[in-house]
PDB file of C-alpha atoms and ligand atoms in Angstrom:
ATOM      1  CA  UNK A  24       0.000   0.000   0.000  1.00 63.00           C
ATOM      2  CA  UNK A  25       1.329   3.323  -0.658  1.00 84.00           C
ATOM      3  CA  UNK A  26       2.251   5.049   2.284  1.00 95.00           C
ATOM      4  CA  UNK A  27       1.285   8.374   0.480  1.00 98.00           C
ATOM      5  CA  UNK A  28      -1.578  10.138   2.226  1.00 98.00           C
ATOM      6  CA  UNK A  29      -2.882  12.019  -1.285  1.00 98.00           C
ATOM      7  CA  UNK A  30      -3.114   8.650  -3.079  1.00 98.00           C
ATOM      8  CA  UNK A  31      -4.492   6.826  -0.365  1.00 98.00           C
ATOM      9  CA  UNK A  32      -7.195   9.185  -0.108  1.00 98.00           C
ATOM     10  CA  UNK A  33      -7.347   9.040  -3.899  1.00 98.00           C
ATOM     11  CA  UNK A  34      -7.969   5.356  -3.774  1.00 97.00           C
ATOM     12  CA  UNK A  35     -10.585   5.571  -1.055  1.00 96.00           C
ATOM     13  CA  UNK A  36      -8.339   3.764   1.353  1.00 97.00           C
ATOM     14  CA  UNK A  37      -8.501   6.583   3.556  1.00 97.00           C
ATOM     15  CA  UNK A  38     -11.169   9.137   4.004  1.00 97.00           C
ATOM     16  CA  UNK A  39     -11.890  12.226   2.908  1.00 98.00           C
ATOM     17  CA  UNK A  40     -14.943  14.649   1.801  1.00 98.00           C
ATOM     18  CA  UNK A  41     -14.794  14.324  -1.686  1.00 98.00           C
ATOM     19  CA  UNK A  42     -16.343  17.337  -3.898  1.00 98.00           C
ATOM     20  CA  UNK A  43     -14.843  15.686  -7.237  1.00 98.00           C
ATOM     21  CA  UNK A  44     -13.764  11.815  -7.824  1.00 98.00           C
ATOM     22  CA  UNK A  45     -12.954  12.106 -11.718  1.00 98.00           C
ATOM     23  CA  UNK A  46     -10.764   9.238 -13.309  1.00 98.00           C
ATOM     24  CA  UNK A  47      -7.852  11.578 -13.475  1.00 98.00           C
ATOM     25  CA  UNK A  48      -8.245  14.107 -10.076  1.00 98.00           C
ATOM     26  CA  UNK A  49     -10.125  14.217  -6.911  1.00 98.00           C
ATOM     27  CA  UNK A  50     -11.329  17.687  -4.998  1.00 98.00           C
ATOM     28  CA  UNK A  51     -11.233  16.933  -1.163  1.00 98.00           C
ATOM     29  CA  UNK A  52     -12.309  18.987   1.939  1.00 98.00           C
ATOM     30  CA  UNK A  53      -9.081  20.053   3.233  1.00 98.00           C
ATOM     31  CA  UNK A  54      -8.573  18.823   6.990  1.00 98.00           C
ATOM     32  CA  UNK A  55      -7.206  21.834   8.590  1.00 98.00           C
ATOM     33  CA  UNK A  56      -9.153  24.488   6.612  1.00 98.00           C
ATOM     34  CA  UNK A  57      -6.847  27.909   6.297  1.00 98.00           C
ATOM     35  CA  UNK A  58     -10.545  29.710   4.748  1.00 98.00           C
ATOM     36  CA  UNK A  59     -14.529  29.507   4.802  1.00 98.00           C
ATOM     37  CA  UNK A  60     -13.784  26.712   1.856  1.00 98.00           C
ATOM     38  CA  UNK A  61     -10.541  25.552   1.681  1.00 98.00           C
ATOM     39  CA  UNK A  62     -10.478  22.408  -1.185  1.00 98.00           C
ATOM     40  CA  UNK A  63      -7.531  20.270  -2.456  1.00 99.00           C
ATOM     41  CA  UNK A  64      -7.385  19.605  -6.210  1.00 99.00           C
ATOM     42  CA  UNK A  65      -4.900  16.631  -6.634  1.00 98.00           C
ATOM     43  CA  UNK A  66      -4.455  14.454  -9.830  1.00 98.00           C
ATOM     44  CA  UNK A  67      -4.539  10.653  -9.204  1.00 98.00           C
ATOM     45  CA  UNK A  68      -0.897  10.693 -10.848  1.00 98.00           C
ATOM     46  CA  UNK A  69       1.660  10.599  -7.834  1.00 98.00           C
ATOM     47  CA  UNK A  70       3.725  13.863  -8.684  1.00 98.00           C
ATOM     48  CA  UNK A  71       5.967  14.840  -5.972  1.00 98.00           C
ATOM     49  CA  UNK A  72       5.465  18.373  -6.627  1.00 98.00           C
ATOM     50  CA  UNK A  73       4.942  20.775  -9.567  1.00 98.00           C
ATOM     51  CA  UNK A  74       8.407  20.953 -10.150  1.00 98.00           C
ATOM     52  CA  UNK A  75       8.489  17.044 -10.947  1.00 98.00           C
ATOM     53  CA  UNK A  76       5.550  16.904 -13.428  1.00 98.00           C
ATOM     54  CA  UNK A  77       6.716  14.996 -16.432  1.00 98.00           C
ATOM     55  CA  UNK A  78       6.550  17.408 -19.501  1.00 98.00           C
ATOM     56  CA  UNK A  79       4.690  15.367 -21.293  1.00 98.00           C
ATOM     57  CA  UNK A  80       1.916  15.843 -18.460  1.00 98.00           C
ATOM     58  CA  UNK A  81       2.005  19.544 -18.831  1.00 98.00           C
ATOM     59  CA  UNK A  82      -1.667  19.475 -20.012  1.00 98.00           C
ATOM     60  CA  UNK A  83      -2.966  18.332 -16.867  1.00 98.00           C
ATOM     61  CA  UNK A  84      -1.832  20.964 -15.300  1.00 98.00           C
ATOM     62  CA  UNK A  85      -4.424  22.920 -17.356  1.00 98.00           C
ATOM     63  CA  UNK A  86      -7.163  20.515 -16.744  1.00 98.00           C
ATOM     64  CA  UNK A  87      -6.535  20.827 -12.585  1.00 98.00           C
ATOM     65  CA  UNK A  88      -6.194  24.527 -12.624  1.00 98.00           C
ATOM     66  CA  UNK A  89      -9.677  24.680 -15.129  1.00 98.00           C
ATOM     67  CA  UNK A  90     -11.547  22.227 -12.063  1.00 98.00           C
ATOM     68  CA  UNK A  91     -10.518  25.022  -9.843  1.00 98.00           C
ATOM     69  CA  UNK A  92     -12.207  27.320 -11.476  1.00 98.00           C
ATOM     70  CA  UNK A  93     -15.231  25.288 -11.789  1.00 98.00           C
ATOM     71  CA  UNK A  94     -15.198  24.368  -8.512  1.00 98.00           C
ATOM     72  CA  UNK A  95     -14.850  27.991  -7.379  1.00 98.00           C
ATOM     73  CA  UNK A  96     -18.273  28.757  -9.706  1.00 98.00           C
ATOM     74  CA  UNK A  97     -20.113  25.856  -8.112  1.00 98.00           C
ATOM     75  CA  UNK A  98     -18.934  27.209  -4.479  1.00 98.00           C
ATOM     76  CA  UNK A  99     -20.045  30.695  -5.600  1.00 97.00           C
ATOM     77  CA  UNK A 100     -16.661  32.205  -4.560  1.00 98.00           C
ATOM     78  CA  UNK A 101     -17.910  35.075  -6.980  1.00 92.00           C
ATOM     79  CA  UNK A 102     -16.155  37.884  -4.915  1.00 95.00           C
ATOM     80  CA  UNK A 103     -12.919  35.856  -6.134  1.00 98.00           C
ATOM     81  CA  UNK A 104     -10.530  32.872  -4.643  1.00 98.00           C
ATOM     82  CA  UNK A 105      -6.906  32.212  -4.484  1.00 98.00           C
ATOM     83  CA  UNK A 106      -5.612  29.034  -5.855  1.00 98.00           C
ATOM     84  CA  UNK A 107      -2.374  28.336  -4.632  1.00 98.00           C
ATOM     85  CA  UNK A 108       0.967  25.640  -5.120  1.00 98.00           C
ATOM     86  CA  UNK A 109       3.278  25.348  -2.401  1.00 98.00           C
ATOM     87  CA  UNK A 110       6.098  23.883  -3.716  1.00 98.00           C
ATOM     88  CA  UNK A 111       9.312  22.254  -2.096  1.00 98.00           C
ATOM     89  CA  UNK A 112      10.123  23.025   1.592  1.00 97.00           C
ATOM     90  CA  UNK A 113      11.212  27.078   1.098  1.00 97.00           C
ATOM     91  CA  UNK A 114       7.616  26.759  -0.535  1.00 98.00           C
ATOM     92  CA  UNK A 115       5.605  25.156   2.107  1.00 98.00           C
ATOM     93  CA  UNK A 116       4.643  22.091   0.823  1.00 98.00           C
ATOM     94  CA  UNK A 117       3.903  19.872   3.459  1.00 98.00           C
ATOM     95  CA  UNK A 118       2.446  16.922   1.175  1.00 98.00           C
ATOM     96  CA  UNK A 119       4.408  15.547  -1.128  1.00 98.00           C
ATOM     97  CA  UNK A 120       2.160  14.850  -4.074  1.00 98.00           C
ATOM     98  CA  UNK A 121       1.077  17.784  -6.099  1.00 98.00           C
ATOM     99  CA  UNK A 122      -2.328  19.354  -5.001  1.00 99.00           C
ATOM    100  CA  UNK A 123      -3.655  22.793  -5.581  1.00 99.00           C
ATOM    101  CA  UNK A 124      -5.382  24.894  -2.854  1.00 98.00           C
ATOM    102  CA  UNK A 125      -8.339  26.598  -3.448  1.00 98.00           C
ATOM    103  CA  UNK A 126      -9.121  29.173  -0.833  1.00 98.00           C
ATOM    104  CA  UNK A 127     -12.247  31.242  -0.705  1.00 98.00           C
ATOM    105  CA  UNK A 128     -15.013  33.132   1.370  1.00 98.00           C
ATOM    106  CA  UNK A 129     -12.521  35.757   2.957  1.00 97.00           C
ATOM    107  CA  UNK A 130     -10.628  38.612   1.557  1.00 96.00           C
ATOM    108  CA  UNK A 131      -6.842  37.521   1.335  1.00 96.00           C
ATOM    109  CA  UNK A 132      -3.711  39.486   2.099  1.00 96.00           C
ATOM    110  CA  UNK A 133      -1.061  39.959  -0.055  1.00 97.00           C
ATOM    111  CA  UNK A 134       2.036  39.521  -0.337  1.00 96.00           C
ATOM    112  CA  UNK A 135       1.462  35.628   1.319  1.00 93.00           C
ATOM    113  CA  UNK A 136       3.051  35.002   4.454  1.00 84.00           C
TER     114      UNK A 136
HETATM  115  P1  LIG B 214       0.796  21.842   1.578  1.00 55.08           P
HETATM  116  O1  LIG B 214       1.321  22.375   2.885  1.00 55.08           O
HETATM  117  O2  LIG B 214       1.579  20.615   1.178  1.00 55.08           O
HETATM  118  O3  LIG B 214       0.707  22.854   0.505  1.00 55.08           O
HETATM  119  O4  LIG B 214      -0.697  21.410   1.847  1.00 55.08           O
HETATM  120  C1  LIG B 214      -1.059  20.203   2.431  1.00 55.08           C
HETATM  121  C2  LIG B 214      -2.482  20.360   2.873  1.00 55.08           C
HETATM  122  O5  LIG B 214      -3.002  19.083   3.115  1.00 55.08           O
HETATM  123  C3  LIG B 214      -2.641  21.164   4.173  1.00 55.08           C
HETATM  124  O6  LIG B 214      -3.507  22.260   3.936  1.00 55.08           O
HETATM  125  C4  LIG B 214      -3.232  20.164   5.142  1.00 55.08           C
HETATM  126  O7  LIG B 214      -4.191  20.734   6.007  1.00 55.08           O
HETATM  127  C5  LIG B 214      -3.861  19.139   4.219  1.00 55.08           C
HETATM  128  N1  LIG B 214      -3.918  17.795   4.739  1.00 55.08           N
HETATM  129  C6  LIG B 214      -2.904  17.121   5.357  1.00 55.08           C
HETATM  130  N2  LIG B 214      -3.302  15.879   5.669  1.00 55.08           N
HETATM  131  C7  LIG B 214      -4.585  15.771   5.245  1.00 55.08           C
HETATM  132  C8  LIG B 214      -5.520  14.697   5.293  1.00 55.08           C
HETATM  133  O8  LIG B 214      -5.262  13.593   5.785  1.00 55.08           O
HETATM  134  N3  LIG B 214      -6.756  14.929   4.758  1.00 55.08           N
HETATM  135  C9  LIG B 214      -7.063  16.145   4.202  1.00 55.08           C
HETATM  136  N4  LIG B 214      -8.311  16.270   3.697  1.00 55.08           N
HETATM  137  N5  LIG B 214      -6.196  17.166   4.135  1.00 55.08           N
HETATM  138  C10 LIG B 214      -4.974  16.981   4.655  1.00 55.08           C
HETATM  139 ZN1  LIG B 215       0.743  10.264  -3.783  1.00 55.08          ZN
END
């Protein structure tokens, strides 16, 4: 079994609230939510990171960034959302397999912390 929490949760062998379960990506409840909806978009694929997508992958890159936008619309995050990659420890990625926040439901500061 893979000791990866991301692709255990992608396999249902651990468990999760699931807002998409697609053949390529699921959308999850994020545990420790940072915002009013806080959702994890992570492919099935186990990519380490963004940095170690294969290139000829690239286009699902689109397709995950395109569910966060959908998923945004169906959440009505209208007054906008943040969809963030942490990537590599200096980037504060805690999970290593690739998974793209979407944060909503509160004005957010900028720059990030
Ligand atoms: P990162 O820090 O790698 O960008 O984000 C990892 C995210 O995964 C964090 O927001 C954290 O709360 C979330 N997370 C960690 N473990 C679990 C888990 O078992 N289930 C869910 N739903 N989210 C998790
Ligand atoms: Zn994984």
């Amino acid at each position: 079994m893979s000791e990866c929490i991301f692709c255990r949760i992608a396999a249902g062998d651990l468990p999760a609230r699931l807002l998409r379960d697609e053949p390529d990506l699921v959308a999850i409840a994020d545990l420790h939510p940072q915002a009013p909806t806080h959702v994890l978009v992570l492919p099935r694929a186990h990519w380490t990171s963004l940095d170690a997508v294969p290139p000829q992958e690239t286009p699902a890159l689109g397709r995950l960034l395109a569910v966060c936008r959908d998923l945004a619309r169906e959440l009505e995050l209208g007054d906008g959302y943040r969809v963030v990659v942490n990537t590599g420890p200096a980037g504060g990625q805690t999970v290593d397999h690739l998974h793209l926040h979407l944060l909503g439901g509160r004005p957010m500061a900028w720059p990030p912390g």
